[in-house]
Structure formats: C-alpha cells, structure tokens
Coordinates of C-alpha atoms and ligand atoms in Angstrom, one line a residue:
M22 CA 20.2 3.6 -17.9
A23 CA 18.0 3.0 -14.9
R24 CA 18.5 4.9 -11.7
Y25 CA 18.8 3.0 -8.5
I26 CA 17.2 3.7 -5.1
F27 CA 18.6 1.6 -2.3
I28 CA 16.3 1.3 0.8
T29 CA 17.7 0.2 4.1
G30 CA 16.2 0.1 7.5
G31 CA 17.6 1.0 10.9
V32 CA 16.9 1.0 14.7
V33 CA 14.3 -1.8 14.7
S34 CA 12.7 -4.2 12.3
S35 CA 9.0 -4.0 11.2
L36 CA 9.2 -0.3 10.2
G37 CA 7.3 -1.0 7.0
K38 CA 10.2 -0.6 4.6
G39 CA 8.3 -2.8 2.1
L40 CA 5.3 -0.5 2.2
M41 CA 7.6 2.5 2.0
A42 CA 9.3 1.1 -1.1
A43 CA 5.9 0.3 -2.7
S44 CA 4.6 3.8 -1.9
L45 CA 7.7 5.5 -3.3
A46 CA 7.5 3.4 -6.5
A47 CA 3.8 4.3 -6.8
L48 CA 4.6 8.0 -6.5
L49 CA 7.4 7.8 -9.1
Q50 CA 5.0 5.9 -11.4
A51 CA 2.4 8.6 -10.9
R52 CA 4.9 11.0 -12.4
G53 CA 5.1 8.8 -15.5
Y54 CA 8.3 6.9 -14.7
K55 CA 8.7 3.2 -15.3
V56 CA 9.6 1.4 -12.1
R57 CA 10.4 -2.0 -10.7
I58 CA 11.1 -3.0 -7.1
R59 CA 13.4 -5.7 -5.9
K60 CA 13.9 -7.3 -2.5
F61 CA 17.2 -8.6 -1.1
D62 CA 16.6 -11.0 1.8
P63 CA 19.7 -11.8 3.8
Y64 CA 18.6 -15.1 5.2
L65 CA 20.0 -18.5 4.1
N66 CA 16.8 -20.1 2.9
V67 CA 16.9 -20.3 -0.9
D68 CA 13.4 -18.9 -0.9
P69 CA 10.6 -18.5 1.7
G70 CA 8.6 -21.4 0.2
T71 CA 9.5 -23.8 3.0
M72 CA 9.2 -21.4 5.9
S73 CA 6.2 -21.5 8.2
P74 CA 3.8 -18.7 7.8
Y75 CA 4.4 -18.0 11.5
Q76 CA 8.0 -17.4 10.7
H77 CA 7.7 -15.3 7.6
G78 CA 4.1 -14.5 6.9
E79 CA 2.6 -15.3 3.5
V80 CA 4.6 -16.7 0.6
Y81 CA 3.9 -14.5 -2.4
V82 CA 3.8 -16.4 -5.7
T83 CA 4.7 -14.6 -9.0
D84 CA 3.4 -15.4 -12.5
D85 CA 6.7 -17.1 -13.3
G86 CA 6.3 -19.4 -10.4
A87 CA 8.7 -17.9 -7.8
E88 CA 7.9 -18.3 -4.1
T89 CA 8.8 -14.9 -2.7
D90 CA 8.7 -12.5 0.2
L91 CA 5.4 -11.0 1.0
D92 CA 6.8 -7.5 0.4
L93 CA 6.6 -8.4 -3.4
G94 CA 2.8 -8.5 -2.8
H95 CA 2.9 -4.9 -1.6
Y96 CA 5.0 -3.9 -4.6
E97 CA 2.6 -5.5 -7.0
R98 CA -0.5 -4.1 -5.3
F99 CA 0.8 -0.6 -5.2
T100 CA 2.3 -0.4 -8.7
G101 CA 0.4 -3.0 -10.7
V102 CA 3.8 -4.2 -12.1
S103 CA 3.9 -8.0 -12.0
A104 CA 6.7 -9.2 -9.9
R105 CA 9.1 -11.8 -11.2
Q106 CA 11.5 -14.5 -9.9
S107 CA 14.3 -12.1 -10.6
D108 CA 12.9 -9.5 -8.2
N109 CA 13.6 -11.4 -5.0
V110 CA 16.9 -12.9 -4.0
T111 CA 18.1 -14.4 -0.8
S112 CA 21.6 -15.1 0.5
G113 CA 20.7 -18.7 0.3
R114 CA 20.0 -18.5 -3.5
I115 CA 23.2 -16.5 -4.1
Y116 CA 25.3 -19.0 -2.2
Q117 CA 23.5 -21.9 -3.9
Q118 CA 24.5 -20.5 -7.3
I119 CA 28.1 -19.7 -6.3
I120 CA 28.7 -23.1 -4.8
A121 CA 27.2 -24.9 -7.9
R122 CA 29.6 -22.9 -10.0
E123 CA 32.5 -23.6 -7.7
R124 CA 31.7 -27.4 -8.0
R125 CA 31.6 -27.1 -11.8
G126 CA 35.1 -25.6 -11.6
D127 CA 33.9 -22.3 -13.1
Y128 CA 36.2 -20.2 -10.9
L129 CA 39.3 -21.7 -12.5
G130 CA 41.2 -22.3 -9.3
A131 CA 40.4 -19.0 -7.7
T132 CA 39.6 -18.8 -4.0
V133 CA 35.9 -18.0 -3.8
Q134 CA 35.2 -15.2 -1.4
V135 CA 32.4 -12.9 -0.1
I136 CA 34.1 -10.0 -1.8
P137 CA 34.2 -10.1 -4.8
H138 CA 32.1 -13.3 -5.6
V139 CA 29.1 -12.8 -3.4
T140 CA 29.0 -9.0 -3.8
D141 CA 29.3 -9.4 -7.6
A142 CA 26.4 -11.8 -7.6
I143 CA 24.3 -9.3 -5.6
K144 CA 25.3 -6.5 -8.0
Q145 CA 24.3 -8.6 -11.0
F146 CA 21.0 -9.3 -9.5
A147 CA 20.4 -5.6 -8.9
L148 CA 21.4 -4.6 -12.4
A149 CA 19.8 -7.4 -14.4
D150 CA 16.9 -6.6 -16.8
A151 CA 16.7 -3.0 -16.1
D152 CA 17.2 -1.4 -19.5
D153 CA 13.7 -0.2 -20.1
L154 CA 13.2 1.1 -16.6
D155 CA 13.6 4.6 -15.2
F156 CA 14.0 3.6 -11.5
V157 CA 14.8 0.3 -9.8
L158 CA 14.1 0.4 -6.1
C159 CA 16.1 -2.2 -4.1
E160 CA 14.9 -3.0 -0.6
I161 CA 17.4 -4.6 1.7
G162 CA 15.7 -6.9 4.3
G163 CA 16.8 -6.7 7.9
T164 CA 18.3 -3.9 9.9
V165 CA 21.6 -2.1 9.4
G166 CA 24.1 -3.7 11.7
D167 CA 22.9 -7.3 11.1
I168 CA 25.8 -9.7 10.3
E169 CA 23.7 -11.3 7.6
S170 CA 23.1 -8.2 5.6
L171 CA 26.8 -7.1 5.4
P172 CA 27.5 -8.4 1.9
F173 CA 24.4 -6.6 0.6
M174 CA 25.5 -3.3 2.2
E175 CA 28.9 -3.8 0.7
A176 CA 27.4 -4.4 -2.8
I177 CA 25.4 -1.2 -2.5
R178 CA 28.5 0.7 -1.4
Q179 CA 30.3 -0.6 -4.5
L180 CA 27.4 0.2 -6.8
R181 CA 27.1 3.7 -5.4
N182 CA 30.8 4.2 -6.2
E183 CA 30.7 2.6 -9.6
L184 CA 27.4 4.2 -10.9
G185 CA 27.9 7.6 -9.2
P186 CA 25.6 10.0 -7.3
Q187 CA 23.5 10.9 -10.4
Q188 CA 22.6 7.2 -10.7
T189 CA 22.0 6.1 -7.2
V190 CA 20.2 7.4 -4.1
S191 CA 20.2 5.9 -0.6
V192 CA 17.0 6.1 1.5
H193 CA 17.3 5.0 5.1
V194 CA 14.1 4.3 7.1
T195 CA 14.5 4.8 10.9
L196 CA 12.4 5.2 14.0
V197 CA 12.1 8.4 16.1
P198 CA 10.6 6.9 19.3
Y199 CA 8.4 8.9 21.7
I200 CA 9.4 8.6 25.4
A201 CA 6.2 9.2 27.3
A202 CA 7.8 9.8 30.6
A203 CA 9.9 12.7 29.1
G204 CA 7.1 13.7 26.7
E205 CA 9.7 13.9 24.0
L206 CA 10.7 12.3 20.7
K207 CA 14.2 11.0 20.6
T208 CA 16.5 11.4 17.6
K209 CA 19.5 9.5 19.1
P210 CA 18.6 6.1 17.6
T211 CA 18.4 7.6 14.2
Q212 CA 21.8 9.3 14.6
H213 CA 23.3 5.9 15.7
S214 CA 21.7 4.1 12.8
V215 CA 23.0 6.5 10.3
R216 CA 26.4 6.4 11.8
E217 CA 26.3 2.6 11.5
L218 CA 25.4 2.9 7.9
A219 CA 28.1 5.5 7.2
A220 CA 30.6 3.1 8.8
L221 CA 29.7 0.7 6.0
G222 CA 30.5 3.4 3.5
I223 CA 26.9 4.4 2.7
Q224 CA 25.8 8.0 3.4
P225 CA 22.0 8.2 3.1
D226 CA 20.5 11.0 0.9
V227 CA 17.0 10.8 2.3
L228 CA 15.8 9.8 5.8
L229 CA 12.3 8.5 6.3
C230 CA 11.6 8.8 10.0
R231 CA 8.8 6.7 11.3
A232 CA 7.2 8.3 14.3
E233 CA 4.0 8.1 16.4
H234 CA 4.0 11.9 17.0
P235 CA 4.7 14.8 14.7
I236 CA 8.4 15.6 14.5
P237 CA 9.0 19.2 15.5
E238 CA 11.1 21.3 13.1
S239 CA 13.9 21.6 15.6
D240 CA 14.2 17.8 15.8
R241 CA 14.2 17.6 12.0
R242 CA 17.1 20.1 11.9
K243 CA 18.9 18.2 14.6
I244 CA 18.6 14.9 12.7
A245 CA 19.7 16.7 9.5
Q246 CA 22.8 18.2 11.2
F247 CA 23.9 15.1 12.9
C248 CA 23.2 12.8 10.0
N249 CA 24.6 15.0 7.3
V250 CA 21.4 15.1 5.3
R251 CA 19.5 18.2 4.1
A252 CA 16.6 19.2 6.5
E253 CA 14.0 18.9 3.8
A254 CA 15.3 15.3 3.1
V255 CA 14.4 14.3 6.7
I256 CA 10.9 13.1 5.9
P257 CA 8.5 12.5 8.8
A258 CA 6.5 9.2 8.3
L259 CA 3.7 9.2 10.9
D260 CA 1.5 6.1 11.3
A261 CA -1.1 6.1 8.6
P262 CA -4.8 5.3 9.1
S263 CA -4.6 2.9 6.2
I264 CA -1.8 1.5 4.1
Y265 CA -3.6 3.0 1.1
S266 CA -3.1 6.5 2.5
V267 CA 0.6 6.0 2.7
P268 CA 1.5 7.2 -0.9
L269 CA -0.5 10.4 -0.5
Q270 CA 0.9 11.0 3.0
Y271 CA 4.5 10.5 1.9
H272 CA 3.9 12.7 -1.1
A273 CA 2.6 15.4 1.1
E274 CA 5.7 15.2 3.2
G275 CA 7.9 15.5 0.1
L276 CA 9.3 12.0 -0.2
D277 CA 9.2 11.7 -4.0
R278 CA 10.3 15.3 -4.5
E279 CA 13.3 14.8 -2.2
V280 CA 14.3 11.5 -3.8
L281 CA 14.2 13.1 -7.3
R282 CA 16.1 16.1 -6.0
A283 CA 18.8 13.8 -4.6
F284 CA 19.2 12.5 -8.2
G285 CA 19.4 16.1 -9.4
I286 CA 16.0 15.9 -11.2
D287 CA 14.2 19.2 -10.7
D288 CA 11.9 19.1 -13.7
A289 CA 10.0 15.9 -13.1
P290 CA 6.4 15.9 -14.3
A291 CA 3.8 16.5 -11.5
P292 CA 2.3 13.3 -10.2
D293 CA -1.2 12.2 -11.2
L294 CA -2.5 10.9 -7.9
S295 CA -6.1 10.5 -8.9
R296 CA -5.9 6.7 -8.6
W297 CA -4.9 7.0 -4.9
H298 CA -7.5 9.7 -4.2
D299 CA -10.2 7.4 -5.6
V300 CA -8.9 4.4 -3.5
T301 CA -8.7 6.4 -0.3
D302 CA -12.1 8.1 -1.0
R303 CA -13.7 4.6 -1.3
Y304 CA -11.8 3.3 1.7
F305 CA -12.7 6.2 4.1
N306 CA -16.3 6.8 2.9
P307 CA -18.0 3.4 2.8
E308 CA -21.7 3.2 2.2
G309 CA -22.2 -0.1 4.1
E310 CA -20.5 -3.0 5.8
V311 CA -20.0 -6.6 5.1
T312 CA -18.7 -9.1 7.6
V313 CA -16.7 -12.0 6.3
G314 CA -15.7 -15.0 8.4
V315 CA -12.3 -16.5 7.3
V316 CA -12.0 -20.0 8.6
G317 CA -8.3 -20.9 8.7
K318 CA -5.4 -22.2 10.6
Y319 CA -2.9 -19.4 10.8
V320 CA -5.5 -16.9 12.1
G321 CA -3.3 -15.7 15.0
L322 CA -0.9 -14.0 12.5
Q323 CA -2.5 -11.8 9.9
D324 CA 0.7 -11.6 7.8
A325 CA 0.0 -15.2 7.0
Y326 CA -3.0 -14.1 4.9
K327 CA -1.6 -10.8 3.8
S328 CA -2.8 -10.8 0.2
L329 CA -6.1 -12.4 1.2
N330 CA -6.7 -9.6 3.7
E331 CA -6.0 -7.0 1.1
A332 CA -8.0 -8.6 -1.6
L333 CA -11.1 -8.7 0.7
V334 CA -10.6 -5.0 1.3
H335 CA -10.4 -4.4 -2.5
G336 CA -13.6 -6.3 -2.9
G337 CA -15.0 -3.8 -0.4
L338 CA -13.6 -0.9 -2.4
A339 CA -15.3 -2.2 -5.5
N340 CA -18.6 -2.2 -3.7
R341 CA -18.0 1.0 -1.6
V342 CA -18.4 -1.0 1.6
K343 CA -16.2 -1.6 4.6
V344 CA -15.2 -5.3 5.0
N345 CA -15.0 -6.5 8.6
I346 CA -12.9 -9.7 8.6
R347 CA -13.4 -12.2 11.4
W348 CA -10.5 -14.6 11.6
L349 CA -11.9 -17.9 12.9
D350 CA -9.8 -20.8 14.0
A351 CA -11.0 -23.9 12.1
E352 CA -10.0 -26.1 15.0
L353 CA -12.6 -24.5 17.3
F354 CA -15.3 -25.9 15.0
E355 CA -14.1 -29.4 15.6
R356 CA -15.1 -29.5 19.2
E357 CA -18.5 -30.4 20.6
G358 CA -21.1 -27.8 21.0
D359 CA -22.7 -25.0 19.1
E360 CA -19.5 -23.0 18.5
L361 CA -19.7 -23.3 14.8
A362 CA -23.3 -22.0 14.4
A363 CA -22.7 -19.3 17.0
Q364 CA -19.7 -18.0 15.2
L365 CA -20.8 -18.4 11.6
E366 CA -24.4 -17.2 11.9
P367 CA -23.6 -13.5 12.1
M368 CA -21.3 -13.8 8.9
H369 CA -22.5 -12.3 5.6
A370 CA -20.0 -14.5 3.8
I371 CA -17.7 -17.3 4.6
L372 CA -14.2 -17.9 3.1
V373 CA -12.0 -20.9 3.6
P374 CA -8.5 -19.9 2.5
G375 CA -5.4 -21.9 1.4
G376 CA -3.5 -23.9 3.8
F377 CA -1.4 -27.0 4.4
G378 CA -1.9 -30.1 6.6
E379 CA -4.7 -31.9 8.3
R380 CA -5.0 -29.7 11.4
G381 CA -8.4 -27.9 11.3
S382 CA -9.5 -29.6 8.1
E383 CA -12.7 -31.0 9.7
G384 CA -13.6 -27.6 11.0
K385 CA -13.1 -26.2 7.5
I386 CA -15.3 -28.9 6.0
A387 CA -18.0 -28.2 8.6
S388 CA -17.8 -24.5 7.7
V389 CA -18.3 -25.3 4.0
R390 CA -21.4 -27.4 5.0
F391 CA -22.8 -24.5 7.0
A392 CA -22.3 -22.1 4.1
R393 CA -23.9 -24.6 1.6
E394 CA -26.9 -25.4 3.8
H395 CA -27.6 -21.9 4.9
G396 CA -27.1 -20.3 1.5
V397 CA -24.3 -18.0 2.8
P398 CA -22.0 -16.8 0.1
F399 CA -18.9 -19.0 0.1
L400 CA -15.5 -18.7 -1.5
G401 CA -13.0 -21.6 -1.1
I402 CA -9.4 -20.9 -2.1
C403 CA -7.0 -23.7 -2.9
L404 CA -7.2 -25.9 0.2
G405 CA -10.6 -24.2 0.7
M406 CA -11.8 -25.5 -2.7
Q407 CA -10.5 -29.0 -1.9
M408 CA -12.5 -28.9 1.4
A409 CA -15.6 -27.8 -0.6
C410 CA -15.2 -30.8 -2.9
I411 CA -14.7 -33.2 0.0
E412 CA -17.8 -31.7 1.7
S413 CA -19.9 -32.2 -1.4
A414 CA -18.6 -35.8 -1.9
R415 CA -19.5 -36.7 1.7
S416 CA -23.0 -35.1 1.2
A417 CA -23.3 -37.2 -2.0
G418 CA -22.7 -40.4 0.0
H419 CA -19.0 -40.8 -0.2
A420 CA -18.6 -40.8 3.6
A421 CA -14.9 -41.6 3.6
A422 CA -14.1 -38.7 1.2
S423 CA -10.7 -37.1 2.1
S424 CA -7.4 -35.8 0.8
T425 CA -4.3 -37.9 0.6
E426 CA -2.5 -34.9 2.1
F427 CA -4.1 -36.1 5.4
G428 CA -3.1 -39.7 5.1
A429 CA -4.2 -42.8 3.2
T430 CA -7.9 -42.8 2.2
E431 CA -10.3 -45.1 0.3
E432 CA -12.0 -42.1 -1.3
P433 CA -9.2 -39.8 -2.6
V434 CA -11.4 -36.8 -3.7
V435 CA -8.2 -34.8 -3.4
G436 CA -4.9 -36.5 -4.3
I437 CA -1.3 -35.7 -5.1
I438 CA -0.4 -35.2 -8.7
T439 CA 2.9 -36.3 -10.0
E440 CA 2.5 -35.1 -13.6
W441 CA 1.0 -32.0 -15.2
M442 CA 1.5 -29.8 -18.3
S443 CA 3.0 -26.3 -18.0
E444 CA 4.2 -23.9 -20.6
E445 CA 7.6 -25.5 -20.3
G446 CA 6.1 -28.9 -21.0
L447 CA 5.4 -31.9 -18.9
Q448 CA 6.3 -31.4 -15.2
Q449 CA 7.0 -34.5 -13.1
R450 CA 7.4 -35.0 -9.4
E451 CA 7.9 -37.9 -7.1
E452 CA 5.8 -38.6 -4.1
G453 CA 8.0 -38.0 -1.1
G454 CA 10.4 -35.8 -3.1
D455 CA 11.9 -32.4 -2.0
L456 CA 9.4 -30.0 -0.6
G457 CA 11.1 -26.8 -1.7
G458 CA 10.0 -25.3 -5.0
T459 CA 8.3 -28.5 -6.2
M460 CA 4.6 -27.5 -6.0
R461 CA 2.5 -26.6 -9.0
L462 CA 3.6 -22.9 -8.9
G463 CA 2.8 -19.8 -10.8
A464 CA 0.4 -18.8 -13.6
Y465 CA -1.7 -21.5 -15.3
D466 CA -4.7 -21.1 -17.6
A467 CA -8.1 -22.3 -16.8
V468 CA -10.9 -22.8 -19.4
L469 CA -14.3 -21.6 -18.1
S470 CA -17.5 -23.3 -19.0
P471 CA -19.7 -21.0 -21.1
N472 CA -22.7 -19.6 -19.2
S473 CA -21.2 -20.6 -15.9
H474 CA -21.3 -18.3 -12.8
V475 CA -17.6 -17.8 -12.9
A476 CA -17.6 -17.0 -16.6
R477 CA -20.1 -14.1 -15.7
I478 CA -17.9 -13.1 -12.8
Y479 CA -14.9 -12.9 -15.1
G480 CA -16.9 -10.7 -17.5
G481 CA -17.6 -13.4 -20.1
A482 CA -14.0 -14.6 -20.4
S483 CA -13.5 -18.1 -21.8
T484 CA -9.9 -18.5 -20.5
I485 CA -8.3 -16.9 -17.5
S486 CA -4.8 -17.1 -16.0
E487 CA -4.3 -17.3 -12.3
R488 CA -1.5 -18.2 -9.9
H489 CA -1.1 -21.5 -8.2
R490 CA 0.7 -22.9 -5.2
H491 CA -0.3 -26.4 -4.3
R492 CA 0.8 -30.1 -4.4
Y493 CA -2.6 -31.8 -4.4
E494 CA -5.5 -31.6 -6.9
V495 CA -9.2 -32.4 -6.9
N496 CA -9.5 -35.8 -8.4
A497 CA -11.4 -35.4 -11.8
A498 CA -12.5 -39.0 -11.5
Y499 CA -15.1 -37.8 -9.0
R500 CA -16.4 -35.2 -11.4
D501 CA -19.6 -37.0 -12.5
A502 CA -20.5 -38.0 -9.0
L503 CA -20.1 -34.5 -7.7
E504 CA -21.8 -32.8 -10.6
R505 CA -24.8 -35.1 -10.1
D506 CA -25.0 -33.8 -6.6
G507 CA -24.9 -30.1 -7.7
L508 CA -21.2 -29.2 -7.6
I509 CA -20.3 -28.2 -11.1
F510 CA -16.8 -28.2 -12.4
S511 CA -16.9 -24.9 -14.3
G512 CA -13.2 -24.3 -14.8
M513 CA -10.7 -26.9 -16.0
S514 CA -7.0 -26.9 -17.0
P515 CA -6.7 -26.5 -20.8
D516 CA -6.1 -30.3 -21.2
G517 CA -9.3 -30.9 -19.3
L518 CA -7.6 -33.0 -16.6
L519 CA -7.2 -30.7 -13.6
P520 CA -10.3 -29.1 -11.9
E521 CA -9.6 -25.4 -11.4
I522 CA -13.0 -24.0 -10.4
V523 CA -16.2 -25.5 -8.9
E524 CA -19.5 -23.8 -8.2
R525 CA -23.0 -24.6 -7.1
P526 CA -25.9 -23.4 -9.3
D527 CA -28.3 -24.4 -6.4
H528 CA -26.7 -21.8 -4.1
P529 CA -26.7 -17.9 -4.2
W530 CA -22.9 -17.6 -4.5
F531 CA -20.7 -20.7 -4.0
V532 CA -17.3 -20.8 -5.7
G533 CA -14.2 -22.8 -5.1
V534 CA -10.9 -22.1 -6.9
Q535 CA -7.8 -24.1 -7.0
F536 CA -5.7 -21.0 -7.6
H537 CA -5.0 -17.9 -5.5
P538 CA -7.0 -15.0 -6.9
E539 CA -5.9 -12.8 -3.9
L540 CA -2.4 -12.6 -5.4
K541 CA -3.5 -10.5 -8.4
S542 CA -6.0 -8.1 -6.7
K543 CA -5.1 -4.4 -6.6
P544 CA -6.8 -1.6 -4.7
F545 CA -7.4 0.3 -8.0
D546 CA -8.3 -2.9 -9.8
P547 CA -10.1 -5.3 -7.4
H548 CA -10.2 -8.9 -8.5
P549 CA -13.6 -9.9 -9.9
L550 CA -13.9 -12.9 -7.6
F551 CA -13.5 -10.7 -4.6
A552 CA -15.7 -7.9 -6.0
G553 CA -18.4 -10.5 -6.7
F554 CA -18.0 -12.3 -3.3
I555 CA -18.3 -9.0 -1.4
A556 CA -21.3 -8.0 -3.5
A557 CA -22.9 -11.3 -2.6
G558 CA -22.1 -10.7 1.1
L559 CA -23.8 -7.3 0.8
R560 CA -26.9 -8.9 -0.6
Q561 CA -26.8 -11.4 2.3
S562 CA -26.3 -8.7 4.8
R563 CA -29.7 -7.3 3.8
L564 CA -31.3 -10.7 4.4
V565 CA -30.0 -11.4 7.9
Ligands
LIG1073 N1 -2.3 -28.2 0.9 C1 -3.0 -28.1 -0.4 C2 -2.1 -28.6 -1.5 O1 -0.9 -28.6 -1.4 C3 -3.5 -26.7 -0.7 C4 -2.4 -25.7 -0.8 C5 -2.8 -24.3 -0.7 O2 -3.9 -24.1 -0.2 N2 -2.0 -23.3 -1.1 O3 -2.6 -28.9 -2.6

C-alpha cells in the first residue's frame, strides 16, 4: 500500500509549499520510488478555471482536461508524472458532489455533515488510485488555522489514525523570520504554528523551516524541543538561487532522509541526482543569452504565466543559454508613438501568449506584424496564434479580420466553436452557456503536414498530442486565403477541421499553435517548440 506524506503550511502563505512538495517527490523518485502528488484546495470554487489569473495565477490544464491549481505544474515539471483530474480537489468540488448525492437521496435520510461526509470524501480523494504507488504526497492549500482548511486537517488527522505511523508522515512548512533590528532569527512563529497544528490533532514529523539566513544549531535545537520534533528533522530551507536548485538543496539538508526515517525506512536506495546536477549545471553556466519579449495582458503578475516562464527557461537549458524574459504590456503598443518599435527592436524573439478578452489584442496583432516584417522569431500560443492569423488575414486584404471573442465581425477569422470531436465523442456547447469547465480542454491530437517546419521541430513526428484550453478556433474557411498569403496550416485536428498549427515558410522562425506547449515542458526534457524557438532567438541575437 502507498505511504502518505501530508504537507501543511504555517505562519504565512506563499512559503513555496508546492515547490517543496514537488522537490520532495523528485528526491523520492530519484531513489527509485513511484510517486504522485495531490493538491487539496480549501476554496469554494469547483476548480480554478473561472478565476482571474490575478487572483490565482495560471490555470494548469492536465491531459485529461482538468483545470487545476498551478502547483500541479510544478509537480509535473519536477517529476515528469502527468497530473490528472483526480490529483486536485477543492472544497467546492467536494460540496458539489455531496449536495448532488443528497439531492438524489443517496444518504437515505441521514443528516449530511462535515464530519463524516465531507471528511470521508476528502479521505477517498487522498486514497483513490494509489495501488501502484510507493508515496502519495498530499499538499493542503492555505495556512494552518484557516477556517476553510479545517475539514482537510480533520481528514488528515483521521487518516493518520487509521493508517498508522508507518504509513503516514506529516511535514509542516513554516517561516523563521529574521528581525533586522535585533539581528536575530525568531522561532516563536514556528512554535505557535506547530501548536496550532497539534491542537487539530496533527503532530508534525518533519519541519521545513523557510529562512533568509542560516538557522544556527541552537535555534534548530530550540525548535525541536518546543515542537516535539527530532533536531535532525528540523530542516532549514534557505532561499534558493533558482527553483531548480531546490531538490539538491533540500537533499543536502536531509529532507528526503528525514522523511524516510520518519516512516522507519533506513535502507532506502541512494538517490540518483544526475538529472538535477545536469539541469543546475546548464542553468548556472550559460554560454550565451537570448532576450525574449512576451507581449501579454497579465504581465504584472508572473504567476499568471508560470508554465510559460518555465518553458522559456527550459528552452534556454536545451541551448545552454540564459533566457531574459521581458514582459511587455500589449496595451502600451496600442498608443500613438514609437513605443512598439522601441520596445521590440532589442528583442531576439517575440512571443504572444494565451489570453482572454479584447483588451490589448490590437497591441498583440501589432507585435505579430513587427515580428513578421522584421524576420524576428515568433511563437504565438493559443490567443497568440489567433492574433497571428488575424494579422495575416489583414495583411492579405481582409481589413476587418477579427475574432468573435471581441464582438460581432464581418470577417470572423477566429470564431466560437460549438461542436468538436474528442476521444469521448462529439462535444457540443451552446453560445452563451456556462463558462466553467466548458472550453476545449485537455489533450487532443494534431496531424502535422509532412516536410513542414513543425514536423522537423517535433523530430519528424506525424501526429502529436498537446493540451488545449480555449473556446474559439481559427476559422478553417480562411485557410486558402491565408495560405496564398504565406501562412501555412501545418497542423490540423485529425478530422481536418480545426487548425492546430500555422507557420510561415517565408520567415526564419514563425509558428503559431492553438494548444499550450508550455504545459508539457520539463527542465530535464525541454519542449521541442521552446528549444527551437530559443535556438532561433540565439541565431537572431548574432544578427542584431
Ligand atoms: N481566448 C481564446 C479562446 O478562448 C484563447 C484562449 C487561450 O489563449 N487560452 O479561444
């Protein structure tokens, strides 16, 4: 049976629990164990799909079409294990299921309550589909003491009791702040946080203490004594120079060893960390630099483009170069003046990412035009591909070309689709229907044209599978007109109806994709589109 590691956070939010969970999973995996990471989100949204990126950061989409928390992206990038719908649950989803069952009458007259009904549902979620795994890591969103997370804490307490100490370990992530005026680190917030957790019936086995300064041995012993944890299991977690150094750093501090020891495992195989040594070697010893301009809408908050940011870094790792990302606000390019040329000229490559809504769209289209006319490597992702098609249509004489996402148009180069084929059969949607969970979501195949640029980028593949998250599609009725003007439709859905990839043979490197390749890129396995895009940027950097 799988062993369970429950990861909670205390003191403040944003301690990097997700990264910690991903790193611990990577370390256990490096020792040969099979791992899976799950995220419990205490909020009441059924999933983060309808939340603004400003609220929640990026929505991470899985192969099976779930819209999930961005931490699942970290999990996948660090372990290579494809996340699934069943790896992310929210209070909203649990209540939705329970209320649906209650309405059906499934509870046979019982009073439906947080304990046992909600806690049982949480436990089932944690335990499901774990037979072939060695470790399941469950990260609880939020901070201990939150009202919302109480049912999750209670479910963990029960599981610890039911499965026993050999089967479950609790890791608590806390903060040891540095008070500059006193010149000291303070352990009191950690003590309080552990006390709060203990009051909920959960005694942590391992403490991971985030700190900006090294934690002196005396403070480690103090934390151990007050928190009832062995001193070696108080793991200092200092700020890391890169997220990709975190697994090696936590390993050096003994995190995986102490977690295994807490399970009573003393004879675990030594970890093979070569993958992480290679990644950090490439990251810290670049042989060049490429500057990429990302023209988007949510540029004020990098979490909104988390996977994109990482995938660009991976493209750099593949080419042994440092990638400087310049986040450019598309709206600035809509104003009068030379702002656009001034900002885009120094770029070695231009990327227009995914997005929603009309705001900034003219600035994105103008950026595509700049990349096309100046021969600057261009990658358009999802909305970015749609903007590239509109730009090409306008340059081909369809002056009114637009997307129906932005309002009624006589030239719907991009339009809403209400029917498409998936593995489960025909999908149908209504215009003006629910927004939650109704986009074209998850993995779909694309058939690549032989001898196309993308077929070469994908190593000669004829069919690829990539993840989608969009409501609108490029209108295949414009295919002939756009191809005559030089924008080739080099990837289509298997039924030939939905454009998946466009490219320009008259340009050094110009690709638009309807899917999100950034979601599948890994530091140790950079996505070919990002590796190719950065390689093209590197060539461009030698020209300018
Ligand atoms: N807004 C566009 C659509 O819904 C693009 C979505 C995206 O970029 N993820 O089709």
